[in-house]
Structure formats: structure tokens, C-alpha cells
CSV table of C-alpha atoms in Angstrom, one decimal:
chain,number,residue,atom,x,y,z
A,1,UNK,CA,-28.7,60.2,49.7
A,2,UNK,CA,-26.6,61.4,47.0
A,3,UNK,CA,-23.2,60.9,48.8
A,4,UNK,CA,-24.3,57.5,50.5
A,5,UNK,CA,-25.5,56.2,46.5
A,6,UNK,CA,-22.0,57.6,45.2
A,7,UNK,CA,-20.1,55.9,48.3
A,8,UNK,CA,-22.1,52.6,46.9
A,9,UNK,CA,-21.4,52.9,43.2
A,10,UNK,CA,-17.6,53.7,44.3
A,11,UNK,CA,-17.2,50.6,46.7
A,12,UNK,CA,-16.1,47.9,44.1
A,13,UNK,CA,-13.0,49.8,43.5
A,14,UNK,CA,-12.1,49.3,47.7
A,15,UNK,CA,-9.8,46.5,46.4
A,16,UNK,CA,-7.1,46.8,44.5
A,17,UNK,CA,-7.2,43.6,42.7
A,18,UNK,CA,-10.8,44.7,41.3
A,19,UNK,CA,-9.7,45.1,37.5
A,20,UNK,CA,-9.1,41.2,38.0
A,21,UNK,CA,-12.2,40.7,39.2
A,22,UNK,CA,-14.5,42.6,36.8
A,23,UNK,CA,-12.4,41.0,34.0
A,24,UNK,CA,-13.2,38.0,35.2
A,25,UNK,CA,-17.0,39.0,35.2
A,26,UNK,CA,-16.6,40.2,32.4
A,27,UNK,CA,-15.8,37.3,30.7
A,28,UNK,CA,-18.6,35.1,32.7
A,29,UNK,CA,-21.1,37.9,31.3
A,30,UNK,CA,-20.2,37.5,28.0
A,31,UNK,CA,-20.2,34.0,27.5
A,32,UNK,CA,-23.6,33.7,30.2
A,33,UNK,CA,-26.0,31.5,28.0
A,34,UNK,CA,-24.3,28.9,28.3
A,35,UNK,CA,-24.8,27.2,31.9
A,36,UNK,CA,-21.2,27.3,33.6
A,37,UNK,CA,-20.4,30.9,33.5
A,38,UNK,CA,-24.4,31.6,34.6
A,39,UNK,CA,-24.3,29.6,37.3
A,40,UNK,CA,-20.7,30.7,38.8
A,41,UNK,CA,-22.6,34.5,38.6
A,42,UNK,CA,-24.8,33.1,40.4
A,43,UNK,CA,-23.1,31.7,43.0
A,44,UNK,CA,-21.1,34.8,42.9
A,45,UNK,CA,-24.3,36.8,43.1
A,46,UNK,CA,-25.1,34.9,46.5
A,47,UNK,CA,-21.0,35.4,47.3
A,48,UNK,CA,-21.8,39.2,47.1
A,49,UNK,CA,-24.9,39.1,49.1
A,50,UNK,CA,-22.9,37.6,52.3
A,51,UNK,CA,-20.5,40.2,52.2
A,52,UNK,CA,-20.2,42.7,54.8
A,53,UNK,CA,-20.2,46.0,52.8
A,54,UNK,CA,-19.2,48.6,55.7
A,55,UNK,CA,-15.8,46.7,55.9
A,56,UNK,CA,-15.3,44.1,53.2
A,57,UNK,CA,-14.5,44.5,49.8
A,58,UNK,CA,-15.4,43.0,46.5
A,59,UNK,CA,-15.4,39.3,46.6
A,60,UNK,CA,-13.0,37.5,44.4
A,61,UNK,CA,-13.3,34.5,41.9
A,62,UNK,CA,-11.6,32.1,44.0
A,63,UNK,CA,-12.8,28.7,44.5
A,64,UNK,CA,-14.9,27.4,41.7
A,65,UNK,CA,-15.9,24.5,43.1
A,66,UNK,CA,-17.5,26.1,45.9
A,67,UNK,CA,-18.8,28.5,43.4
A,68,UNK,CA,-20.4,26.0,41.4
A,69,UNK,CA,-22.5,24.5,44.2
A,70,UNK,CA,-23.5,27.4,45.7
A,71,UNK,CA,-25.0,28.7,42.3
A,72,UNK,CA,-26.6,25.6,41.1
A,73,UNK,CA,-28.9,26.0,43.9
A,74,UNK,CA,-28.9,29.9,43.3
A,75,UNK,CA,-30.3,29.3,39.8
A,76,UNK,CA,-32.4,26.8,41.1
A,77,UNK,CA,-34.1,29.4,43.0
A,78,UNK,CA,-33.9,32.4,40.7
A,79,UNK,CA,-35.3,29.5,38.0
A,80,UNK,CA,-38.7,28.1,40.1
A,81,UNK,CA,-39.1,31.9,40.9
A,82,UNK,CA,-39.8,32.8,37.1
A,83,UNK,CA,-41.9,29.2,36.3
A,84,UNK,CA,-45.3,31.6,36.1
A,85,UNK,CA,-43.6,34.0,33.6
A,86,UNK,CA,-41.6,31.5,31.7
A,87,UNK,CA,-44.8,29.2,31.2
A,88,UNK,CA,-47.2,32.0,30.1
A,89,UNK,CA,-44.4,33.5,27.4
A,90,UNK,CA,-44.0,29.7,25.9
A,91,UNK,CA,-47.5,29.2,25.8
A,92,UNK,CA,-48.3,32.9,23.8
A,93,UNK,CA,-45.2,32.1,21.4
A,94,UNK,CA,-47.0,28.6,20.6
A,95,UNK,CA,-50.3,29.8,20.1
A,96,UNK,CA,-48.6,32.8,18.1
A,97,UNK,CA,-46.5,29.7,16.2
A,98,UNK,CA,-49.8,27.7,16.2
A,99,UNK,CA,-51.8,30.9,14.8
A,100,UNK,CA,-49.2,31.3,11.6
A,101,UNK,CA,-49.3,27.4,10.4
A,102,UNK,CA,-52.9,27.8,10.2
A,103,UNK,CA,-52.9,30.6,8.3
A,104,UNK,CA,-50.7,29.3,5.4
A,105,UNK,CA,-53.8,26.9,4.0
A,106,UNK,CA,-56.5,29.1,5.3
A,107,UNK,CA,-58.1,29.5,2.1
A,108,UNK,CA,-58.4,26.0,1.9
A,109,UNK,CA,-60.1,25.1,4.9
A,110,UNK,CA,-62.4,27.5,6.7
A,111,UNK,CA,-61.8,25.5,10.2
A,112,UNK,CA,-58.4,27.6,9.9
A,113,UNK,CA,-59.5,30.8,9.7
A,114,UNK,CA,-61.6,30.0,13.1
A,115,UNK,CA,-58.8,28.9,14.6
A,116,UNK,CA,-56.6,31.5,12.9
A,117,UNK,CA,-58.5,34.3,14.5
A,118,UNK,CA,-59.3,33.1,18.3
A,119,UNK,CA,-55.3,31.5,18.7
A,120,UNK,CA,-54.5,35.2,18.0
A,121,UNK,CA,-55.6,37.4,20.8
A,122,UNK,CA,-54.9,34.5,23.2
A,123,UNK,CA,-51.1,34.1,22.2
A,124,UNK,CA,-51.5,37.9,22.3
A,125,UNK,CA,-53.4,37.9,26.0
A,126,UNK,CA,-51.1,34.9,27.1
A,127,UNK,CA,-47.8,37.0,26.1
A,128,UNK,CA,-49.1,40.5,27.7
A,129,UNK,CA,-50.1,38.1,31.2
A,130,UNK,CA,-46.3,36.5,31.0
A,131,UNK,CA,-44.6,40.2,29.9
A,132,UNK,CA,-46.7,41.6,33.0
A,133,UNK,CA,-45.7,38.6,35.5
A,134,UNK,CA,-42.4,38.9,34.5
A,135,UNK,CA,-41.0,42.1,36.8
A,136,UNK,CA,-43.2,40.4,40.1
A,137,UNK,CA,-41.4,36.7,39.9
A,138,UNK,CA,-37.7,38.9,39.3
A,139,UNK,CA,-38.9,40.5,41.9
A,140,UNK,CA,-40.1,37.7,44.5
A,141,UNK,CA,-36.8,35.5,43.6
A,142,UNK,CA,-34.4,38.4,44.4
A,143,UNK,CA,-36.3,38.6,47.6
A,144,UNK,CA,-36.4,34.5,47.3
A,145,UNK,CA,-32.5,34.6,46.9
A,146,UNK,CA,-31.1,36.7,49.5
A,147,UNK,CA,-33.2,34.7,52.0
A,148,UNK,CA,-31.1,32.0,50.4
A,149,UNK,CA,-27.9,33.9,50.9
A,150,UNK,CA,-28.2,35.0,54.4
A,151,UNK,CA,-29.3,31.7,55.9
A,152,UNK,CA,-27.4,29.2,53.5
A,153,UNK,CA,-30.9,27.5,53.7
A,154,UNK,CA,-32.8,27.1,50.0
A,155,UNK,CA,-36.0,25.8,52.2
A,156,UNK,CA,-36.0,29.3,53.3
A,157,UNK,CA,-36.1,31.0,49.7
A,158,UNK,CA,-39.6,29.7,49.2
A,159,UNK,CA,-40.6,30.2,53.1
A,160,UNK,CA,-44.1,31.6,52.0
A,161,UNK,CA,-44.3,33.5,55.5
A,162,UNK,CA,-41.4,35.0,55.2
A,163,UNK,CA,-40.9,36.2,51.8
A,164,UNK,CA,-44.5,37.6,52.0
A,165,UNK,CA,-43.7,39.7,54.4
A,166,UNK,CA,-40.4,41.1,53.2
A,167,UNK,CA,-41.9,41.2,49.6
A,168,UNK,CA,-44.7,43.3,51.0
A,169,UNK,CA,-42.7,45.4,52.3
A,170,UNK,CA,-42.7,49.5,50.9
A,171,UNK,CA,-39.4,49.7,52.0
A,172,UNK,CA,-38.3,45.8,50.3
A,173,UNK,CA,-39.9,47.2,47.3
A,174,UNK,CA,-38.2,50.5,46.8
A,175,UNK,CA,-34.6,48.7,47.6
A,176,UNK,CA,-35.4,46.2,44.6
A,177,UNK,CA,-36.6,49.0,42.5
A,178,UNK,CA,-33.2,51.3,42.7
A,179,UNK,CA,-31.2,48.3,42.0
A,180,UNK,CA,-33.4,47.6,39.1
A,181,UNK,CA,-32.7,51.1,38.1
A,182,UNK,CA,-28.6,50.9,38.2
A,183,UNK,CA,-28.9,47.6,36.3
A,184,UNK,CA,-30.6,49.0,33.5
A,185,UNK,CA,-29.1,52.1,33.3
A,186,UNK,CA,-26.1,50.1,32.6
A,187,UNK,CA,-27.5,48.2,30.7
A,188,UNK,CA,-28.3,51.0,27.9
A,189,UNK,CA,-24.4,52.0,29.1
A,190,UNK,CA,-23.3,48.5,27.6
A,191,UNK,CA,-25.4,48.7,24.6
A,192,UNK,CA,-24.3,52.1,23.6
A,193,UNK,CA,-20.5,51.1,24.3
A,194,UNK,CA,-21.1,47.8,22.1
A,195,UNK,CA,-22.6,50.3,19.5
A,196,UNK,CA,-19.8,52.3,19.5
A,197,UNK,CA,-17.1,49.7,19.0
A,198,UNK,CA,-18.3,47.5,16.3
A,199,UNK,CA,-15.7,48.1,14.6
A,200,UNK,CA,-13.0,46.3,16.8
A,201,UNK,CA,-14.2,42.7,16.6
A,202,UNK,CA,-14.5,41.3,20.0
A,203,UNK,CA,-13.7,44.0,22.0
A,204,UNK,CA,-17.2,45.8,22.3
A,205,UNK,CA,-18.9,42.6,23.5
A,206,UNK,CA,-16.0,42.2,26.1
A,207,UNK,CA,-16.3,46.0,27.4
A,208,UNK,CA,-20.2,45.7,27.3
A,209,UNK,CA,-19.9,42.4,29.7
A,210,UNK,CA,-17.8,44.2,32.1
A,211,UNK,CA,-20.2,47.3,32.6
A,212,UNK,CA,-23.2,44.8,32.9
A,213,UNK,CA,-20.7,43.1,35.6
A,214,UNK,CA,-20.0,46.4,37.2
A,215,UNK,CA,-23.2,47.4,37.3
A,216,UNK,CA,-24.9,44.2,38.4
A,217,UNK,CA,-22.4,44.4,41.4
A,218,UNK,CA,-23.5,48.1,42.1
A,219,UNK,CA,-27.3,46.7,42.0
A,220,UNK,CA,-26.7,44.2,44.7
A,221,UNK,CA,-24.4,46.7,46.9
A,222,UNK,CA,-27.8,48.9,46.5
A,223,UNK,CA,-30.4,46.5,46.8
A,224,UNK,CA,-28.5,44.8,50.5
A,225,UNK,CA,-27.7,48.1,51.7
A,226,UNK,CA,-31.0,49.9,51.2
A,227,UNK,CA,-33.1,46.4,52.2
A,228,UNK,CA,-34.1,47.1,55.6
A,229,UNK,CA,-33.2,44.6,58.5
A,230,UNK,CA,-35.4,41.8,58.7
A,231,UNK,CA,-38.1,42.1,61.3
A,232,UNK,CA,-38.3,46.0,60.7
A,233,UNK,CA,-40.6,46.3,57.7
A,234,UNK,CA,-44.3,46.4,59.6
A,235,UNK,CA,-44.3,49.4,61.7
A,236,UNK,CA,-47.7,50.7,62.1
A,237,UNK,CA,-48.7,54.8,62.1
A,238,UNK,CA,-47.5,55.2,65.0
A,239,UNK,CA,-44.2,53.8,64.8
A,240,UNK,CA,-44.4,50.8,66.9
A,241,UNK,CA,-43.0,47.9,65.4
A,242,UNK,CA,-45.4,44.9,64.8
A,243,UNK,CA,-44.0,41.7,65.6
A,244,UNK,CA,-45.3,37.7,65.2
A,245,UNK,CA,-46.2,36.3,68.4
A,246,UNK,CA,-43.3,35.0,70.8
A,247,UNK,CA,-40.8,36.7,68.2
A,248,UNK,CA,-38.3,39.4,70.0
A,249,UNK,CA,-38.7,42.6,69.2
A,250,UNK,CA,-35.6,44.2,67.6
């Protein structure tokens, strides 16, 4: 396992026009609230996903346009995934926002400190259900995408048959959760290395962006190659591979 995970880490370097590339990432990454460079990673994202990573190597930035379209409908997905979580976060920072205007004239009017006390465990109970939701809809829209990605299809992403099984999945499961792993992992990477060169205006941020680039690459190279092949999830004790009726067993 240890060989196979270095062979993956190693793989984005199969090219040799790679420093171009992770430059370019690099540069999407740092700039990545606003909405362009987000949704060319994304399309990228999908880009990587389609790639063959036995023979291929790592996917240029070549054309945008396609790019573009191809992660518009990416984020689209990755987007409706996180609705639950995103809805449950706003609503505990209102009540929380809600809870603090009413405290200001509490003294003044006792309704207030009613309200003052019950709009604070629910902003509290509302932002522990969203922080808690949170890892499940990353988790069902990286499952969501890369139905996306390997049938060009965004009806698929949010097939509920399909991504149930696949998300049910042990072995879906543990893929998502090593990839998880190398993105944060370099994620602490690129915070320490930002740390670390404060002093050179510019220069941290554009370092940081490139390991969160690199590493986000090595997360999908582990996530697809660890995934197992569709239709060989549900195997039973025994072994035997449990299909849907009038499917063909693989």
C-alpha cells in the first residue's frame, strides 16, 4: 500500500510540463473566491477525474472555454450537494446575529431577554446540525460529481439509486476518506508555508495555492484509484457479488 500511495503522490510529476500546470493552479487557488478561477478548478477537477491514471498524465489548462462549461455544471453539482449544510449554517449565524441585537436593549424590554435566551441554543443547535452535515453533503457531491465526470451526464449526479449505492459503499467510503486525508494534510502544509513566508509579500500566498493545487490533485488521483469499479461494492459474506435484476454481472 505504501509503494502503490507513493506511486500516486509521485504521478503529477509523469509530465514534464507539470511546473506549468501547478503554477497555473496555483494561481486559480489563490485567487478561488471569486467565481472564474473556482469554476475552471472545477471543471478541471472533472478534467482529472476522466483521466486514465495507469497511462495518462496530468491534464493541462488548455481550452478554457471548454473548461468553463464543464465546471459551471461541476459547481452546479458540488453547490446543490451542500444546500442542507449551507442552509442550516445561515440560519444558526442569523439567529446568533438575531440573538446579539436583542441583547443590546435587553434591559429595556423584558420580551428581549426571552428571546435573547431561546435564539441562543437554537443558533447554537442549528450551527452544530449544519457543522455535522457538512462532511456527509462533501461527501455525497464527490460521490455526486464523479458520476458526473464519468458519464458527462449531470442527471446522473443526483441519480438517487445510484449514488446510494456507491455512497453506501465501505469501500466508496474509505476511498473518499484517504483523499480527505491528503487534502488536509496539505492543507496544514500550506498554512505552515504561508506562516513561514510572511515576510515576502505575495509569495507565501502563491506557494500555499500551489501545494493546496498539488495536493487537491493527489486527493482525486487517490480518491479514482482507490474507488472501486462501479457494480462491485455489494458483495455479500460469501463473496458473491449482488447485482440489480437484469443487470450483468461483472
Amino acid at each position: 500500500m505504501t509503494d502503490d500511495f507513493d506511486s500516486l503522490v509521485r504521478w503529477p510529476l509523469r509530465t514534464d510540463e507539470w511546473p506549468r500546470t501547478v503554477l497555473v493552479g496555483a494561481l486559480l487557488v489563490a485567487t478561488a473566491p471569486l467565481v472564474l478561477p473556482s469554476v475552471l478548478l472545477a471543471g478541471y477537477a472533472v478534467r482529472l477525474l476522466r483521466t486514465d491514471f495507469d497511462d495518462g498524465s496530468l491534464p493541462a489548462f488548455d481550452d478554457p472555454r471548454s473548461l468553463v462549461g464543464t465546471g459551471t455544471r461541476a459547481a452546479g453539482v458540488v453547490v446543490a450537494y451542500h444546500l442542507p449544510a449551507a442552509v442550516l449554517l445561515t440560519a444558526g449565524v442569523g439567529a446568533a446575529s438575531a440573538s446579539l441585537r436583542w441583547r443590546a436593549p435587553a434591559t429595556l424590554r423584558p420580551a428581549a431577554v426571552v428571546a435573547s435566551l431561546t435564539s441562543g441554543p437554537l443558533s447554537g443547535a442549528l450551527a452544530l446540525a449544519g457543522a455535522v452535515v457538512l462532511p456527509v453533503c462533501g461527501y455525497l457531491a464527490t460521490v455526486g460529481l464523479t458520476a458526473y465526470a464519468t458519464t458527462d451526464d449531470v442527471a446522473e449526479a443526483f441519480a438517487v439509486g445510484r449514488i446510494r449505492r456507491r455512497a453506501l459503499s465501505i469501500a466508496t467510503l474509505r476511498a473518499w476518506l484517504l483523499g480527505s486525508l491528503v487534502t488536509v494534510v496539505t492543507g496544514v502544509c500550506a498554512i505552515v508555508l504561508a506562516a513561514a513566508t510572511t515576510a515576502i509579500p505575495g509569495v507565501g500566498h502563491l506557494l500555499a495555492g500551489a501545494v493546496r493545487f498539488y495536493g487537491g490533485v493527489v486527493a482525486l488521483v487517490v480518491w479514482s484509484e482507490t474507488l472501486p469499479v462501479e457494480g462491485t461494492e455489494n458483495r455479500n459474506e460469501s463473496g458473491m457479488q449482488t447485482t440489480e435484476p437484469g443487470a450483468e454481472p461483472t
